Tab-separated table of C-alpha atoms in Angstrom:
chain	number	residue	atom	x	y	z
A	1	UNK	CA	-30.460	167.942	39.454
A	2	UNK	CA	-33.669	167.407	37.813
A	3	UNK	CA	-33.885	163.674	36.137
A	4	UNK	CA	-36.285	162.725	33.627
A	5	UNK	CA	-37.261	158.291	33.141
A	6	UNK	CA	-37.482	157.620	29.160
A	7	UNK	CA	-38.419	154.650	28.554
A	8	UNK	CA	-38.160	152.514	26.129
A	9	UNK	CA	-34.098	153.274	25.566
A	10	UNK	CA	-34.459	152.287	22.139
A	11	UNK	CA	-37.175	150.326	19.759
A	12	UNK	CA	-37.006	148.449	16.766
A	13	UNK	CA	-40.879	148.136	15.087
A	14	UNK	CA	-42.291	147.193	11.727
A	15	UNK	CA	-43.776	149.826	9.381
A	16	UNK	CA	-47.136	150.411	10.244
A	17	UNK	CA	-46.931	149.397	13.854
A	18	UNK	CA	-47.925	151.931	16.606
A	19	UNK	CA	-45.290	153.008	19.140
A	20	UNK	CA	-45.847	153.926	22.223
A	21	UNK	CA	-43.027	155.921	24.748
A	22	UNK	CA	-42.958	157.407	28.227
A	23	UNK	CA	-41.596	159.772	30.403
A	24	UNK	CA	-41.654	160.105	34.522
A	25	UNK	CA	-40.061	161.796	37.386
A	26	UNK	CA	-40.318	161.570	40.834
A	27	UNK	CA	-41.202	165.881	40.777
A	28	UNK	CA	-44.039	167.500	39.775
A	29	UNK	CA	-43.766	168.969	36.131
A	30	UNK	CA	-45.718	172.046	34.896
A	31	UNK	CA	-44.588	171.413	31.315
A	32	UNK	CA	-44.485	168.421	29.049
A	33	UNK	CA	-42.400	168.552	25.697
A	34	UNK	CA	-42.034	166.217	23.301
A	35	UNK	CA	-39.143	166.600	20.234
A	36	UNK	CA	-37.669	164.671	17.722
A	37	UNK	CA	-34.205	164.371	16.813
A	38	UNK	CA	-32.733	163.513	13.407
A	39	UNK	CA	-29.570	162.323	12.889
A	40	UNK	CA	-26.810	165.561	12.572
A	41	UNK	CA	-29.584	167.565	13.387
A	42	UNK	CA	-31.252	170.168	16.376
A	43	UNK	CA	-34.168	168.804	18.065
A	44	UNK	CA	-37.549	169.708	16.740
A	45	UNK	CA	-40.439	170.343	18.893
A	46	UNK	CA	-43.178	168.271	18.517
A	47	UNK	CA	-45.903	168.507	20.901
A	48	UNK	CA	-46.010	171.002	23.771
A	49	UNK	CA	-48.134	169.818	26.772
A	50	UNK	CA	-49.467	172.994	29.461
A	51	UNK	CA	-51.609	171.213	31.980
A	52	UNK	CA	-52.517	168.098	33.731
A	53	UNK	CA	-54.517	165.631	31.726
A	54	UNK	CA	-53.844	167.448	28.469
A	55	UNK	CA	-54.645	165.110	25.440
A	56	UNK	CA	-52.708	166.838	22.250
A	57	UNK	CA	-52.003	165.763	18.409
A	58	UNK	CA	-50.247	166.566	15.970
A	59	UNK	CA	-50.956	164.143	12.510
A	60	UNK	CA	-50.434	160.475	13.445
A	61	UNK	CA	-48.864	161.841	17.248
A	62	UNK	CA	-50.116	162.008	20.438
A	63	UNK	CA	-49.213	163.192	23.564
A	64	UNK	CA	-50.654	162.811	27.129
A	65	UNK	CA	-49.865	165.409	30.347
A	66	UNK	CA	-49.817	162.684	33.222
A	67	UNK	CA	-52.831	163.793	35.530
A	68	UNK	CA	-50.609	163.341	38.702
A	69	UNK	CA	-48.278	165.709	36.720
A	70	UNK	CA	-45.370	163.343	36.791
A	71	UNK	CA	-45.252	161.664	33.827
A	72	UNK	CA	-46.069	161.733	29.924
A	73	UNK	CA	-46.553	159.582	26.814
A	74	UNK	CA	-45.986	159.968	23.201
A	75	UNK	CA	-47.861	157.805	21.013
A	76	UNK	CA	-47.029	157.151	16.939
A	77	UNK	CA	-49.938	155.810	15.085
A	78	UNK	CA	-49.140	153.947	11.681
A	79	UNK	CA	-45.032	153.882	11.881
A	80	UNK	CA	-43.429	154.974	8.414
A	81	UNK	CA	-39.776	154.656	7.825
A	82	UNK	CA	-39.314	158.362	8.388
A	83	UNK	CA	-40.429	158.200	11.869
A	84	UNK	CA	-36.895	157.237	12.757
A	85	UNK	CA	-35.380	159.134	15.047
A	86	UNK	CA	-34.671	159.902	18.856
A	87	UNK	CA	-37.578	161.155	20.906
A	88	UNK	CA	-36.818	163.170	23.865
A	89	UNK	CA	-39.113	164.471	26.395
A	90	UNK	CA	-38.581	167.430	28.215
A	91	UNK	CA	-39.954	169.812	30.786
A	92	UNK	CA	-40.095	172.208	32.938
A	93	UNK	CA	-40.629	172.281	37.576
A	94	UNK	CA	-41.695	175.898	37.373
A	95	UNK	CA	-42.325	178.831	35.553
A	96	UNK	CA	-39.666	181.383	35.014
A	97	UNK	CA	-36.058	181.169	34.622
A	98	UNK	CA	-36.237	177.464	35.401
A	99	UNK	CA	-34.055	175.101	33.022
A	100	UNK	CA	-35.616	172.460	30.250
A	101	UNK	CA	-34.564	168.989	31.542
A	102	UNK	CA	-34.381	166.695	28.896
A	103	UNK	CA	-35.059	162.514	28.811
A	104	UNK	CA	-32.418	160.837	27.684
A	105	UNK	CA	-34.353	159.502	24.788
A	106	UNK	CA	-36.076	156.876	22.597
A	107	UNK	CA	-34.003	155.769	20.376
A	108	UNK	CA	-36.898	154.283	17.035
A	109	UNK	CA	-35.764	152.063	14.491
A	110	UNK	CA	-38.649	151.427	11.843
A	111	UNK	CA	-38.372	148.168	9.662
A	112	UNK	CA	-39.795	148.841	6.197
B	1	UNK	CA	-35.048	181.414	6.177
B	2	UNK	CA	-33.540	179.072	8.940
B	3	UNK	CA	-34.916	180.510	12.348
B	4	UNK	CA	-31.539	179.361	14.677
B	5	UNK	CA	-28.482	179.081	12.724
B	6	UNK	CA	-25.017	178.010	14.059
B	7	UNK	CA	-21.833	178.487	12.662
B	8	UNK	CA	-19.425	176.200	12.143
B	9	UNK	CA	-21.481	173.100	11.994
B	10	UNK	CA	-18.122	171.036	12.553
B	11	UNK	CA	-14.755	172.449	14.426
B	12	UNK	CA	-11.878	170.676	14.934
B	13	UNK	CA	-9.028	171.464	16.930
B	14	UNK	CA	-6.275	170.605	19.626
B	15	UNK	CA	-6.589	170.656	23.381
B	16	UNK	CA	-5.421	174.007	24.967
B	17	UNK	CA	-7.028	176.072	21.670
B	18	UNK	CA	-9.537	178.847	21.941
B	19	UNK	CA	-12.487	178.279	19.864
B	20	UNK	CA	-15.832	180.364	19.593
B	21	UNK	CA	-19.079	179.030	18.038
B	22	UNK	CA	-21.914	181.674	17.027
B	23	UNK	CA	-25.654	181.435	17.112
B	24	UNK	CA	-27.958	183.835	15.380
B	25	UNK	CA	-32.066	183.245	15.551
B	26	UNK	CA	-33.872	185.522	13.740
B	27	UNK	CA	-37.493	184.463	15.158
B	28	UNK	CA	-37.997	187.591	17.063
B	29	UNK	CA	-37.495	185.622	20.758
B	30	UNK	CA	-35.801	187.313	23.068
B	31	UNK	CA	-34.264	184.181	25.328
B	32	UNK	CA	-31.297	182.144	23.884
B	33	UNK	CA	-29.537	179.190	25.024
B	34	UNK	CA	-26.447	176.648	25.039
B	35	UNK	CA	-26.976	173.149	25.669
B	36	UNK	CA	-24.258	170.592	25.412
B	37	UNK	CA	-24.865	166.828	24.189
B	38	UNK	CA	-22.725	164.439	25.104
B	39	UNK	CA	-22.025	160.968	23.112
B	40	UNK	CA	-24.973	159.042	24.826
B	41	UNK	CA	-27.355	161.932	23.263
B	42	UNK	CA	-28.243	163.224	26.769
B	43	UNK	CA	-29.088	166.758	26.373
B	44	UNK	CA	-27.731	169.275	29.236
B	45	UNK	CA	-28.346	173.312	29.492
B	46	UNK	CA	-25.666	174.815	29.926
B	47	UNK	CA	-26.380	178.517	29.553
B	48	UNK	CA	-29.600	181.119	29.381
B	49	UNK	CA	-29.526	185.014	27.981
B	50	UNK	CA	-33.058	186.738	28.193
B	51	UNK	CA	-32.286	190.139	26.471
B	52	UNK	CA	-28.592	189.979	26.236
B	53	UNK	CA	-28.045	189.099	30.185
B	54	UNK	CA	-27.793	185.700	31.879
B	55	UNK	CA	-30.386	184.348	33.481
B	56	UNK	CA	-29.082	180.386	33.619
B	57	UNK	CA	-25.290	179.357	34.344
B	58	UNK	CA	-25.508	175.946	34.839
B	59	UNK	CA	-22.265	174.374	36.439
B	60	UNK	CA	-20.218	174.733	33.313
B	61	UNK	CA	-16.325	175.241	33.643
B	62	UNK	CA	-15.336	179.077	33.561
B	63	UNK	CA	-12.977	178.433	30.377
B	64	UNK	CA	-16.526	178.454	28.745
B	65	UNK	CA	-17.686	182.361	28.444
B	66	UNK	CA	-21.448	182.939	26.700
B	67	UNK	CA	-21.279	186.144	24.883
B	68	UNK	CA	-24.735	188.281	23.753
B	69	UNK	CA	-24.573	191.394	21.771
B	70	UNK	CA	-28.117	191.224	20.896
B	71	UNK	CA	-31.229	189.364	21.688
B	72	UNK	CA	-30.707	187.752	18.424
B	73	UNK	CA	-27.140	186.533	18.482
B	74	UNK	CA	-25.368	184.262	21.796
B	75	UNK	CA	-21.645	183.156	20.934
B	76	UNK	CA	-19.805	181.006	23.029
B	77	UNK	CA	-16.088	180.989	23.380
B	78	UNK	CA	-14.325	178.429	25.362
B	79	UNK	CA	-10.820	178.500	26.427
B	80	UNK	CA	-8.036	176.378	26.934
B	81	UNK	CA	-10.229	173.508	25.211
B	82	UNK	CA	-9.685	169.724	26.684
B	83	UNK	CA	-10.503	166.201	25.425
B	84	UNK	CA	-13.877	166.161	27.318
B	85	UNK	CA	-15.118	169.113	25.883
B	86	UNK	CA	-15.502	167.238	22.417
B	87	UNK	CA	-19.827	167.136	22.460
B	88	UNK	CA	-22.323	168.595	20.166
B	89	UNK	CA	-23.462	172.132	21.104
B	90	UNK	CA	-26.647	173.259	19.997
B	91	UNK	CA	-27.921	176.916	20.618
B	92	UNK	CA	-31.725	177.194	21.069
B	93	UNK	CA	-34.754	180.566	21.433
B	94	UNK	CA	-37.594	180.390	23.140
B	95	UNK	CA	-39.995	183.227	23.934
B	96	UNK	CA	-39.119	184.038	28.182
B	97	UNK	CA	-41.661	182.397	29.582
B	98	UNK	CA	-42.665	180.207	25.945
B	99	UNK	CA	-42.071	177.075	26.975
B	100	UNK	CA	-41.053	176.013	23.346
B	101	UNK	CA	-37.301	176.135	22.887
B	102	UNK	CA	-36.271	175.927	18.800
B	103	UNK	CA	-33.261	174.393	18.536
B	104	UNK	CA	-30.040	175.078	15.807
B	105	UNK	CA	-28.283	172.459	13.831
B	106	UNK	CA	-25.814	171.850	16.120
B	107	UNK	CA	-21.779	172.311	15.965
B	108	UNK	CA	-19.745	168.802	16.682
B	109	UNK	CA	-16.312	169.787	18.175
B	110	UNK	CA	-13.930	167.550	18.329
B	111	UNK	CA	-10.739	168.050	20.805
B	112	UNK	CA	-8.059	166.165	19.869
């Protein structure tokens, strides 16, 4: 099926640091998503993403929709110890009954 | 107040049991999901109601049976449960055609 590229696996910054994270696939996406997992908890959505070249924040994040429609970023401005976390992106090929495929995460580690 | 709740948030029992997990979201949506993670965190849909009938059955085992009987509630029962079941299931809503999926809490089963 459907594969997602997450890169970085995992990250280990210092407090205060930006972060930066991405996400391609070799298919066109019409959908970017961006959550955040805590540990023993559901993913929560961060940013949603609708169409190519779509620059969207939310506080100290930021997301990009890739303008070839293949990938995405996630940036985190000004790391704070509660930033840690997996980030996933997600998305979707098509409108409709089409599944979410998910990344298979960021794994970020903030040093205080 | 939680929009998708899941009940239990932990089960534990022996291969060849029958176990059921529920999911209530009371957010109004009217699509509903399963997705399975696995221990590496990779996220994987397995199942999609839109108004109490399927609309995504991923290749998931048959002993695993998604039940609906309302948009606001999806149950899932599985059967005859083996070691490799043992994952973290998390229901999810989404508005049909809202590309933003809310996720539950999560139940870890554990086969053992």
């Amino acid at each position: 099926g459907q594969q997602l590229n997450q890169s970085p696996q995992s990250m280990f910054i210092q407090e205060g640091e930006d972060v930066s994270m991405n996400c391609t696939s070799s298919s066109i996406f019409n959908t970017w998503l961006w959550y955040k997992q805590d540990p023993g908890e559901g993913p929560v959505l961060l940013i949603a993403l609708y169409k190519a070249g779509e620059l969207t924040s939310n506080g100290r994040l930021t997301a990009q929709f890739g303008i070839t429609r293949k990938d995405s970023f996630l940036n985190i401005s000004a790391s704070i110890p509660s930033d840690v976390g997996i980030y996933f992106c997600a998305g979707f090929t098509n409108s409709g009954n089409t599944p979410l495929v998910f990344g298979k995460g960021t794994r970020l580690s903030v040093i205080a | 107040d939680t929009a998708v709740s899941q009940t239990p948030k932990y089960l534990v029992t022996q291969m060849g049991n029958d176990k059921s997990i529920k999911c209530e979201q009371n957010l109004g949506h009217d699509t509903m999901y399963w997705y399975k993670q696995d221990s590496k965190k990779f996220l994987k849909i397995m199942f999609s109601y839109n108004n109490k009938e399927l609309i995504i059955n991923e290749t998931v085992p048959n002993r695993f049976s998604p039940k609906s009987p309302d948009k606001a509630h999806l149950n899932l029962h599985i059967n005859s449960l083996e070691l490799g079941d043992s994952a973290v299931y998390f229901c999810a809503s989404s508005q049909l055609g809202g590309w933003g999926q809310y996720f539950g809490p999560g139940t870890r089963l554990t086969v053992t």
